Coordinates of C-alpha atoms in Angstrom, one line a residue:
X22 CA -101.4 100.1 -6.2
X23 CA -100.2 102.9 -3.8
X24 CA -97.5 104.0 -6.3
X25 CA -100.1 104.3 -9.1
X26 CA -102.4 106.3 -6.8
X27 CA -99.5 108.6 -5.9
X28 CA -98.6 109.1 -9.6
X29 CA -102.3 109.9 -10.3
X30 CA -102.4 112.5 -7.6
X31 CA -99.2 114.0 -8.8
X32 CA -100.5 114.2 -12.3
X33 CA -103.6 116.0 -11.1
X34 CA -101.5 118.5 -9.1
X35 CA -99.2 119.1 -12.1
X36 CA -102.2 119.7 -14.5
X37 CA -103.9 122.0 -11.9
X38 CA -100.7 124.1 -11.6
X39 CA -100.3 124.2 -15.4
X40 CA -103.9 125.4 -15.8
X41 CA -103.4 127.9 -13.0
X42 CA -100.3 129.2 -14.9
X43 CA -102.4 129.7 -18.1
X44 CA -105.1 131.6 -16.1
X45 CA -102.5 133.8 -14.4
X46 CA -100.8 134.5 -17.8
X47 CA -104.1 135.3 -19.4
X48 CA -105.0 137.5 -16.4
X49 CA -101.8 139.5 -16.7
X50 CA -102.2 140.0 -20.5
X51 CA -105.8 141.1 -20.3
X52 CA -105.3 143.6 -17.5
X53 CA -102.0 145.1 -18.8
X54 CA -102.6 148.7 -19.9
X55 CA -106.3 148.1 -19.6
X56 CA -107.3 151.8 -19.6
X57 CA -104.4 153.1 -21.7
X58 CA -106.3 153.2 -24.9
X59 CA -109.1 155.8 -25.3
X60 CA -112.7 154.6 -25.5
X61 CA -114.2 154.5 -29.0
X62 CA -117.8 155.0 -30.2
X63 CA -119.1 151.5 -29.3
X64 CA -117.5 151.7 -25.8
X65 CA -119.1 155.1 -25.2
X66 CA -122.5 153.4 -25.8
X67 CA -121.6 150.8 -23.1
X68 CA -120.6 153.5 -20.7
X69 CA -123.6 155.7 -21.2
X70 CA -126.3 153.0 -21.3
X71 CA -124.7 151.0 -18.4
X72 CA -124.9 154.0 -16.2
X73 CA -128.6 154.3 -17.1
X74 CA -128.0 157.5 -18.9
X75 CA -129.1 158.7 -22.4
X76 CA -127.3 160.3 -25.4
X77 CA -130.3 162.4 -25.9
X78 CA -129.4 164.6 -23.0
X79 CA -126.6 166.0 -25.2
X80 CA -128.1 169.1 -26.9
X81 CA -128.0 169.3 -30.7
X82 CA -128.0 172.5 -32.8
X83 CA -126.4 174.6 -30.1
X84 CA -122.9 175.3 -28.8
X85 CA -122.2 173.4 -25.6
X86 CA -119.5 173.1 -23.1
X87 CA -117.1 170.2 -22.4
X88 CA -118.9 169.3 -19.2
X89 CA -122.2 169.1 -21.1
X90 CA -120.8 166.8 -23.7
X91 CA -119.5 164.5 -21.0
X92 CA -122.7 164.6 -18.9
X93 CA -124.0 161.2 -20.1
X94 CA -120.9 159.5 -18.4
X95 CA -121.4 161.1 -15.1
X96 CA -122.3 158.8 -12.2
X97 CA -125.8 159.2 -10.7
X98 CA -126.4 156.6 -7.9
X99 CA -130.2 157.3 -8.0
X100 CA -130.5 155.7 -11.4
X101 CA -132.1 152.2 -11.4
X102 CA -131.7 149.1 -13.6
X103 CA -134.9 149.8 -15.4
X104 CA -133.4 153.1 -16.7
X105 CA -130.6 151.0 -18.3
X106 CA -133.2 148.9 -20.2
X107 CA -135.4 151.9 -21.2
X108 CA -132.6 154.0 -22.7
X109 CA -130.9 151.0 -24.3
X110 CA -134.0 149.7 -26.1
X111 CA -134.9 153.2 -27.1
X112 CA -131.6 154.3 -28.6
X113 CA -129.5 151.2 -29.4
X114 CA -129.6 147.9 -31.3
X115 CA -128.4 145.6 -28.5
X116 CA -130.2 143.4 -25.9
X117 CA -129.7 144.5 -22.3
X118 CA -128.1 141.7 -20.3
X119 CA -124.5 142.7 -20.5
X120 CA -125.4 146.4 -19.9
X121 CA -127.3 145.4 -16.8
X122 CA -124.2 143.4 -15.6
X123 CA -122.0 146.4 -16.2
X124 CA -124.4 148.6 -14.3
X125 CA -124.3 146.4 -11.3
X126 CA -120.5 145.9 -11.7
X127 CA -119.9 149.6 -11.6
X128 CA -122.0 150.0 -8.5
X129 CA -119.5 147.7 -6.7
X130 CA -116.7 150.3 -6.9
X131 CA -116.6 153.6 -5.0
X132 CA -116.9 156.7 -7.1
X133 CA -113.6 158.5 -7.1
X134 CA -114.7 161.1 -9.5
X135 CA -117.9 162.4 -11.1
X136 CA -117.1 160.6 -14.3
X137 CA -117.2 156.8 -14.8
X138 CA -114.0 154.9 -14.6
X139 CA -112.9 153.4 -17.9
X140 CA -110.7 150.9 -16.1
X141 CA -113.7 149.7 -14.0
X142 CA -115.9 149.4 -17.1
X143 CA -113.3 147.4 -19.1
X144 CA -112.3 145.2 -16.1
X145 CA -115.6 143.3 -16.3
X146 CA -114.9 142.3 -19.9
X147 CA -111.3 141.5 -19.0
X148 CA -112.4 139.3 -16.1
X149 CA -114.9 137.4 -18.2
X150 CA -112.1 136.9 -20.8
X151 CA -110.0 135.3 -18.0
X152 CA -112.9 133.0 -17.1
X153 CA -112.9 131.8 -20.7
X154 CA -109.6 130.0 -20.1
X155 CA -110.8 127.4 -17.5
X156 CA -114.1 127.2 -19.4
X157 CA -112.2 126.3 -22.6
X158 CA -110.2 123.7 -20.7
X159 CA -113.5 122.2 -19.4
X160 CA -115.2 122.2 -22.7
X161 CA -112.2 120.5 -24.4
X162 CA -112.0 117.9 -21.8
X163 CA -115.7 117.2 -22.1
X164 CA -115.3 116.9 -25.8
X165 CA -112.1 114.8 -26.1
X166 CA -111.4 113.5 -22.6
X167 CA -107.8 114.3 -23.2
X168 CA -105.8 116.3 -20.7
X169 CA -103.1 117.3 -23.3
X170 CA -105.7 118.7 -25.7
X171 CA -107.4 120.5 -22.9
X172 CA -104.2 122.1 -21.6
X173 CA -103.3 123.2 -25.2
X174 CA -106.7 124.7 -25.7
X175 CA -106.5 126.6 -22.4
X176 CA -103.0 127.9 -23.4
X177 CA -104.3 129.0 -26.8
X178 CA -107.2 130.9 -25.1
X179 CA -104.8 132.5 -22.6
X180 CA -102.5 134.0 -25.2
X181 CA -104.9 134.5 -28.1
X182 CA -104.4 138.0 -29.5
X183 CA -108.0 138.0 -30.7
X184 CA -109.1 137.0 -27.2
X185 CA -107.0 139.8 -25.6
X186 CA -108.4 142.4 -28.1
X187 CA -112.0 141.5 -27.2
X188 CA -111.2 141.3 -23.4
X189 CA -109.9 144.9 -23.4
X190 CA -113.1 146.3 -24.9
X191 CA -115.9 147.5 -22.6
X192 CA -118.3 145.5 -24.7
X193 CA -120.3 142.2 -24.4
X194 CA -118.1 139.9 -26.5
X195 CA -116.3 138.0 -23.7
X196 CA -119.6 137.3 -22.0
X197 CA -121.0 136.0 -25.3
X198 CA -118.0 133.8 -25.7
X199 CA -118.6 132.2 -22.3
X200 CA -122.2 131.6 -23.3
X201 CA -121.0 130.0 -26.5
X202 CA -118.6 127.7 -24.6
X203 CA -121.5 126.7 -22.3
X204 CA -123.9 126.1 -25.2
X205 CA -121.3 124.0 -27.1
X206 CA -120.7 122.0 -23.9
X207 CA -124.5 121.2 -23.7
X208 CA -124.5 120.4 -27.4
X209 CA -121.5 118.1 -27.1
X210 CA -122.9 116.3 -24.0
X211 CA -126.2 115.8 -25.8
X212 CA -124.5 114.4 -29.0
X213 CA -122.4 112.0 -26.9
X214 CA -125.6 110.6 -25.5
X215 CA -127.1 110.3 -29.0
X216 CA -124.0 108.5 -30.1
X217 CA -124.5 105.9 -27.3
X218 CA -128.2 105.8 -28.2
X219 CA -129.0 106.8 -24.6
X220 CA -131.4 109.5 -23.4
X221 CA -129.8 113.0 -22.9
X222 CA -130.5 114.0 -19.3
X223 CA -133.3 116.5 -19.0
X224 CA -131.1 118.7 -16.8
X225 CA -128.7 119.2 -19.7
X226 CA -131.6 120.1 -22.0
X227 CA -132.9 122.7 -19.5
X228 CA -129.5 124.1 -18.9
X229 CA -129.0 124.4 -22.7
X230 CA -132.2 126.3 -23.1
X231 CA -131.3 128.8 -20.3
X232 CA -127.8 129.4 -21.6
X233 CA -129.1 130.0 -25.1
X234 CA -131.8 132.4 -24.0
X235 CA -129.3 134.4 -21.9
X236 CA -126.8 134.4 -24.7
X237 CA -129.3 135.9 -27.2
X238 CA -130.2 138.5 -24.4
X239 CA -126.4 139.3 -24.5
X240 CA -125.8 139.5 -28.2
X241 CA -128.1 138.9 -31.2
X242 CA -125.3 137.3 -33.2
X243 CA -125.5 134.3 -30.9
X244 CA -128.4 133.3 -33.2
X245 CA -125.6 132.4 -35.8
X246 CA -124.1 130.0 -33.2
X247 CA -127.6 128.4 -32.8
X248 CA -128.0 128.0 -36.5
X249 CA -124.5 126.4 -36.7
X250 CA -125.4 124.0 -33.9
X251 CA -128.7 123.0 -35.7
X252 CA -126.7 122.3 -38.8
X253 CA -124.3 120.1 -36.8
X254 CA -127.2 118.3 -35.2
X255 CA -128.9 117.8 -38.6
X256 CA -125.7 116.4 -40.0
X257 CA -125.4 114.0 -37.1
X258 CA -129.0 112.9 -37.6
X259 CA -128.5 112.3 -41.3
X260 CA -125.3 110.4 -40.6
X261 CA -127.1 108.2 -38.1
X262 CA -129.9 107.6 -40.6
X263 CA -127.6 107.1 -43.6
X264 CA -128.7 104.3 -45.9
X265 CA -131.7 103.4 -43.8
X266 CA -134.4 105.2 -45.8
X267 CA -136.6 108.2 -45.2
X268 CA -139.0 106.3 -43.1
X269 CA -136.3 105.4 -40.6
X270 CA -134.9 108.9 -40.6
X271 CA -138.3 110.4 -39.7
X272 CA -138.9 107.6 -37.1
X273 CA -135.5 108.5 -35.6
X274 CA -136.7 112.1 -35.0
X275 CA -139.7 110.8 -33.1
X276 CA -137.6 108.7 -30.8
X277 CA -137.3 109.7 -27.1
X278 CA -133.7 110.8 -27.4
X279 CA -134.2 113.0 -30.4
X280 CA -137.4 114.4 -28.9
X281 CA -135.2 115.8 -26.1
X282 CA -133.2 117.6 -28.8
X283 CA -136.5 118.9 -30.2
X284 CA -137.4 120.2 -26.7
X285 CA -134.1 122.0 -26.5
X286 CA -134.7 123.7 -29.9
X287 CA -138.3 124.6 -29.1
X288 CA -137.4 125.9 -25.6
X289 CA -134.6 128.0 -27.0
X290 CA -136.9 129.5 -29.7
X291 CA -139.5 130.4 -27.0
X292 CA -136.8 131.8 -24.7
X293 CA -135.3 133.9 -27.5
X294 CA -138.6 134.9 -29.1
X295 CA -138.9 138.2 -27.2
X296 CA -135.4 139.3 -28.1
X297 CA -135.8 138.3 -31.7
X298 CA -138.9 140.3 -31.9
X299 CA -137.1 143.3 -30.4
X300 CA -134.4 142.9 -33.0
X301 CA -136.9 142.9 -35.8
X302 CA -138.2 146.2 -34.6
X303 CA -134.9 147.8 -35.7
X304 CA -135.2 147.8 -39.5
X305 CA -132.7 149.8 -41.5
X306 CA -131.2 151.3 -38.4
X307 CA -128.5 153.9 -39.1
X308 CA -126.3 152.4 -36.5
X309 CA -125.8 149.3 -38.5
X310 CA -126.0 150.6 -42.1
X311 CA -122.2 150.5 -42.5
X312 CA -122.3 146.7 -42.8
X313 CA -124.5 146.9 -45.9
X314 CA -122.2 146.3 -48.8
X315 CA -122.9 145.8 -52.5
X316 CA -120.7 142.8 -53.4
X317 CA -121.1 143.3 -57.1
X318 CA -118.4 141.9 -59.3
X319 CA -115.3 144.1 -59.1
X320 CA -112.0 144.5 -57.3
X321 CA -113.6 144.2 -53.9
X322 CA -115.7 141.1 -54.6
X323 CA -113.1 138.6 -53.1
X324 CA -111.9 141.0 -50.4
X325 CA -114.1 139.4 -47.6
X326 CA -112.4 136.0 -48.0
X327 CA -108.8 137.0 -47.2
X328 CA -110.2 139.5 -44.6
X329 CA -112.0 136.6 -42.9
X330 CA -108.9 134.4 -43.0
X331 CA -106.9 137.2 -41.5
X332 CA -109.3 137.5 -38.5
X333 CA -109.0 133.7 -38.0
X334 CA -105.2 133.9 -38.0
X335 CA -105.3 136.5 -35.2
X336 CA -107.1 134.1 -33.0
X337 CA -103.8 132.1 -32.9
X338 CA -101.0 134.5 -33.6
X339 CA -100.1 138.1 -34.4
X340 CA -97.2 140.5 -34.8
X341 CA -96.8 144.3 -34.4
X342 CA -98.3 145.9 -37.5
X343 CA -99.3 149.4 -36.3
X344 CA -97.1 152.3 -35.2
X345 CA -94.0 150.4 -36.1
X346 CA -91.4 150.9 -38.9
X347 CA -92.1 149.1 -42.2
X348 CA -89.1 146.9 -41.8
X349 CA -90.5 145.5 -38.6
X350 CA -93.7 144.5 -40.4
X351 CA -91.7 142.9 -43.2
X352 CA -89.5 140.9 -40.9
X353 CA -92.5 139.9 -38.7
X354 CA -94.5 138.7 -41.7
X355 CA -91.5 136.8 -43.0
X356 CA -91.3 134.9 -39.7
X357 CA -95.1 134.3 -39.4
X358 CA -95.8 133.1 -43.0
X359 CA -93.7 129.9 -42.9
X360 CA -95.1 129.0 -39.5
X361 CA -98.6 129.7 -40.7
X362 CA -98.0 127.5 -43.8
X363 CA -96.6 124.8 -41.6
X364 CA -99.7 125.0 -39.3
X365 CA -102.1 124.9 -42.3
X366 CA -100.4 121.8 -43.8
X367 CA -100.4 120.0 -40.4
X368 CA -104.1 120.9 -39.8
X369 CA -105.2 119.7 -43.2
X370 CA -103.2 116.4 -42.9
X371 CA -104.7 115.9 -39.4
X372 CA -108.3 116.4 -40.5
X373 CA -107.8 114.3 -43.6
X374 CA -106.4 111.4 -41.6
X375 CA -109.2 111.6 -39.0
X376 CA -112.3 111.9 -41.1
X377 CA -113.9 109.1 -39.2
X378 CA -113.5 110.8 -35.8
X379 CA -117.1 111.8 -35.1
X380 CA -116.1 113.9 -32.1
X381 CA -113.7 115.9 -34.2
X382 CA -116.4 116.3 -36.9
X383 CA -118.7 118.0 -34.4
X384 CA -116.3 121.0 -34.1
X385 CA -115.2 121.0 -37.7
X386 CA -118.8 121.0 -38.9
X387 CA -119.6 123.8 -36.5
X388 CA -116.7 125.8 -37.7
X389 CA -117.5 125.3 -41.4
X390 CA -121.1 126.1 -40.8
X391 CA -120.2 129.3 -39.0
X392 CA -117.8 130.5 -41.7
X393 CA -120.4 129.6 -44.3
X394 CA -123.0 131.8 -42.5
X395 CA -120.5 134.7 -42.4
X396 CA -119.9 134.4 -46.1
X397 CA -123.6 133.8 -46.9
X398 CA -124.6 137.0 -45.2
X399 CA -121.8 138.8 -47.0
X400 CA -122.4 137.6 -50.5
X401 CA -126.1 136.7 -50.6
X402 CA -127.6 139.3 -48.2
X403 CA -125.0 142.1 -48.8
X404 CA -124.3 142.4 -45.1
X405 CA -120.5 142.2 -44.9
X406 CA -119.9 140.6 -41.6
X407 CA -116.2 140.3 -42.4
X408 CA -115.7 144.1 -42.0
X409 CA -115.2 143.9 -38.2
X410 CA -113.1 141.4 -36.3
X411 CA -115.4 141.4 -33.4
X412 CA -118.2 139.8 -35.4
X413 CA -116.2 136.6 -35.6
X414 CA -116.6 135.9 -31.9
X415 CA -119.2 133.2 -32.2
X416 CA -116.9 130.6 -33.8
X417 CA -113.7 131.7 -31.9
X418 CA -113.8 128.9 -29.4
X419 CA -114.3 126.3 -32.1
X420 CA -111.1 127.5 -33.9
X421 CA -109.1 126.9 -30.7
X422 CA -110.6 123.5 -30.1
X423 CA -109.8 122.4 -33.7
X424 CA -106.2 123.6 -33.5
X425 CA -105.7 122.2 -30.0
X426 CA -106.7 118.8 -31.4
X427 CA -104.0 119.1 -34.1
X428 CA -101.4 120.2 -31.6
X429 CA -102.2 117.5 -29.1
X430 CA -101.6 114.8 -31.8
X431 CA -98.3 116.5 -32.8
X432 CA -97.3 116.7 -29.1
X433 CA -98.0 113.0 -28.5
X434 CA -96.1 112.0 -31.6
X435 CA -93.1 114.0 -30.4
X436 CA -93.4 112.5 -26.9
X437 CA -93.7 108.9 -28.1
X438 CA -90.7 109.0 -30.3
X439 CA -87.0 109.2 -29.2
X440 CA -85.9 110.3 -32.7
X441 CA -84.9 114.0 -33.0
X442 CA -86.9 114.5 -36.1
X443 CA -90.1 114.0 -34.2
X444 CA -89.3 117.0 -32.0
X445 CA -90.2 119.2 -34.9
X446 CA -94.0 119.0 -34.6
X447 CA -93.6 120.0 -30.9
X448 CA -91.7 123.0 -32.0
X449 CA -94.7 124.1 -34.1
X450 CA -96.9 124.1 -31.0
X451 CA -94.3 126.1 -29.0
X452 CA -93.8 128.7 -31.8
X453 CA -97.6 129.2 -32.2
X454 CA -97.9 129.9 -28.5
X455 CA -94.9 132.3 -28.5
X456 CA -96.4 134.1 -31.5
X457 CA -99.7 134.3 -29.6
X458 CA -97.9 135.9 -26.7
X459 CA -96.1 138.3 -29.1
X460 CA -99.4 139.3 -30.6
X461 CA -101.0 139.8 -27.2
X462 CA -98.1 142.0 -26.1
X463 CA -98.4 143.9 -29.3
X464 CA -102.1 144.6 -28.6
X465 CA -101.6 145.8 -25.0
X466 CA -98.8 148.0 -26.3
X467 CA -101.1 149.5 -28.9
X468 CA -99.0 148.1 -31.8
X469 CA -101.9 146.0 -33.2
X470 CA -105.7 146.0 -33.0
X471 CA -105.8 149.7 -32.2
X472 CA -109.1 151.3 -31.3
X473 CA -111.2 152.4 -34.4
X474 CA -111.2 156.0 -32.9
X475 CA -108.0 157.7 -31.9
X476 CA -108.9 161.0 -30.2
X477 CA -105.5 160.7 -28.5
X478 CA -103.9 161.6 -31.9
X479 CA -106.4 164.5 -32.6
X480 CA -106.5 166.4 -29.3
X481 CA -102.8 167.1 -29.1
X482 CA -103.0 168.7 -32.6
X483 CA -105.9 170.9 -31.5
X484 CA -104.1 171.8 -28.3
X485 CA -101.0 172.7 -30.3
X486 CA -102.9 175.0 -32.5
X487 CA -104.6 176.6 -29.5
X488 CA -101.2 177.4 -28.0
X489 CA -100.4 179.6 -30.9
X490 CA -103.4 181.8 -30.0
X491 CA -104.4 181.0 -26.4
X492 CA -106.8 183.9 -26.1
X493 CA -109.0 182.8 -29.1
X494 CA -111.9 180.5 -28.2
X495 CA -112.2 177.1 -30.0
X496 CA -115.3 175.4 -31.3
X497 CA -115.4 171.8 -32.5
X498 CA -118.2 171.2 -35.0
X499 CA -119.4 167.8 -36.3
X500 CA -122.3 166.3 -38.2
X501 CA -124.6 164.2 -36.0
X502 CA -126.5 161.2 -37.3
X503 CA -126.6 158.8 -34.4
X504 CA -125.1 158.5 -31.0
X505 CA -122.0 157.1 -32.8
X506 CA -121.0 160.6 -33.7
X507 CA -121.8 161.8 -30.2
X508 CA -119.4 159.2 -28.9
X509 CA -116.7 160.3 -31.3
X510 CA -116.9 163.9 -30.0
X511 CA -117.2 162.7 -26.4
X512 CA -113.8 161.0 -27.1
X513 CA -112.3 164.3 -27.9
X514 CA -113.7 165.9 -24.8
X515 CA -112.5 162.9 -22.6
X516 CA -109.0 163.1 -24.1
X517 CA -108.9 166.9 -23.7
X518 CA -109.7 166.5 -20.0
X519 CA -107.1 163.8 -19.7
X520 CA -104.4 165.9 -21.4
X521 CA -105.4 169.1 -19.6
X522 CA -106.7 168.2 -16.2
X523 CA -106.9 171.8 -15.1
X524 CA -109.3 172.2 -18.0
X525 CA -108.0 175.7 -18.9
X526 CA -109.6 177.3 -22.0
X527 CA -111.5 174.1 -23.0
X528 CA -113.1 173.9 -26.5
X529 CA -116.8 174.1 -27.0
X530 CA -118.8 171.7 -29.2
X531 CA -121.4 171.9 -31.8
X532 CA -123.4 168.9 -33.1
X533 CA -125.5 169.5 -36.2
X534 CA -128.0 166.9 -37.0
X535 CA -128.3 165.5 -40.5
X536 CA -131.1 163.4 -42.0
X537 CA -131.4 163.3 -45.7
X538 CA -130.7 166.9 -46.7
X539 CA -126.9 167.5 -46.8
X540 CA -127.4 171.3 -47.0
X541 CA -129.0 171.5 -43.5
X542 CA -125.8 171.1 -41.5
X543 CA -124.0 173.4 -43.9
X544 CA -126.5 176.2 -43.4
X545 CA -126.8 175.7 -39.6
X546 CA -123.0 175.8 -39.2
X547 CA -122.9 179.1 -41.0
X548 CA -125.7 180.4 -38.8
X549 CA -124.0 179.5 -35.6
X550 CA -120.6 180.9 -36.7
X551 CA -122.3 184.1 -37.7
X552 CA -123.7 184.5 -34.1
X553 CA -120.2 184.0 -32.4
X554 CA -118.0 186.8 -31.3
X555 CA -114.8 187.1 -33.4
X556 CA -112.1 186.0 -33.6
X557 CA -112.9 182.3 -33.1
X558 CA -111.2 179.1 -34.3
X559 CA -113.5 176.4 -35.7
X560 CA -112.5 172.8 -36.1
X561 CA -114.7 170.8 -38.4
X562 CA -114.4 167.1 -37.4
X563 CA -116.0 164.3 -39.4
X564 CA -118.2 166.9 -41.1
X565 CA -120.0 164.7 -43.6
X566 CA -121.6 167.7 -45.4
X567 CA -120.2 170.6 -47.3
X568 CA -118.3 173.3 -45.4
X569 CA -118.9 176.8 -46.9
X570 CA -117.5 179.3 -44.3
X571 CA -116.1 181.8 -46.8
X572 CA -119.2 184.0 -46.4
X573 CA -118.4 184.1 -42.6
X574 CA -114.9 185.5 -43.2
X575 CA -113.4 182.2 -42.3
X576 CA -110.2 180.9 -43.9
X577 CA -108.8 177.4 -43.6
X578 CA -105.4 177.0 -41.9
X579 CA -103.2 175.2 -44.4
X580 CA -101.0 173.8 -41.6
X581 CA -104.1 172.1 -40.1
X582 CA -106.0 171.2 -43.3
X583 CA -107.3 167.8 -44.3
X584 CA -105.8 166.1 -41.3
X585 CA -106.5 162.4 -40.6
X586 CA -106.4 160.0 -37.7
X587 CA -108.2 156.7 -37.2
X588 CA -111.9 157.6 -36.8
X589 CA -111.4 161.3 -37.5
X590 CA -111.1 163.7 -40.5
X591 CA -110.6 167.3 -39.4
X592 CA -109.4 170.8 -40.4
X593 CA -109.1 174.2 -38.8
X594 CA -110.8 177.5 -39.9
X595 CA -109.8 180.9 -38.5
X596 CA -112.9 183.2 -38.4
X597 CA -112.4 186.9 -38.1

């Protein structure tokens, strides 16, 4: 008896150390080069609103200095939490919970400069991403009661390239993922009680309601997770009532245990009602119009499907695909494709041979429901939710749980057999984790999942042109529609200050607002250039209107004409 107890304690210690290793590995990956990449438009929104500032303080229709364009990211300790909510609800499309957390988080750090620290802002998201590792372990153990499955799920979360990508964004996705894990835990605990025909504890029901309400206050897309959970519960209810008639099925819903499920659904609806109403007050918002796609028959009709599969693959593995020679991409893909095919075959075989596993079905149904919702919005409502990888966060944990189940079974088969051929399935698990690490290192090295905006590629070009004529002032002009364009220009100012800390001869900026009439920015640009002293260099950046500066004696510089970088299209005019 003593030996068995010693072995039990030893196993607990080994598993604790292994989980700690995954946490430390995930921590090191998420915090490596955390502030190396420049912030992009969405992150600028986090920085500005979390500080309690407003984009509206940036003047439009006038030439402004570098300090003025960066004013919304200056620290003001007198600003209160209510300012965060007021500006966010007035200017953005997101609920405030994460922005409030970031506001309080930034107040924990001493201000080393007048401007906000990018590392500090991103560190909250990175830390929440680390917390997802033990949370995934706990969710998996609650679900399967299998330590092997739980360890593999934690390992997959630790090295997931997709998880690293989200964790290094100053955005709300890692917090939303934690809410999803907590909500799924409540759903699984409730379903386990339903399976046993016992009453789900009211504490779980209330916790479920609170988690769901806070999750919707973090990101509106959590509603998709709620819909997927309702689909799973409906499937479980139909399965329990199968073959017993409609009368029995309806009577089942009125039973005490299913009433508790109804309380959870009703409580969640009430808890989320205010945020859903706030979301409904943002019709046809220009900040989200880019997801509206016409999926008419044509060459792009089937594009969302492989794009969606691609995002799912990156949740498990990735290779360097950006800023590398073509041969590196070819070799990397040649290595990944056979392993991916092997993984797909093993997964399909596993699910096919375990169709009666009701616990496994919970996650599979949730995953299938989530993917169906994504494709439904894309093809039925013309809202292409496959365009951005970040939109897939709400089913990310379920992908890891499903694959961890497959890997755990392969691992047990390898461990239970002394034959060499059975070591092959274990190799698949190890290779997937190694490719996950490779993908994560690629991301922190900026060789994959680069930021959508790359001002770090644009500013050196502008500085290079300025060195040819250092005495000539520089103006950067853009068309303004929403604070997204303000953020893009703030990125250039931020990068300029980083590249040139002495701030010698900084450029000036001109944001010209555009509504429906494309000619207004064109005319206003000419008017402002006419008022400037000559000579002056004018960079038009992301200018989504016609540029007609010939009348102002401006000529395009062919060396700096039609230049492109991620998030930017720009050219230089010399005006005399």
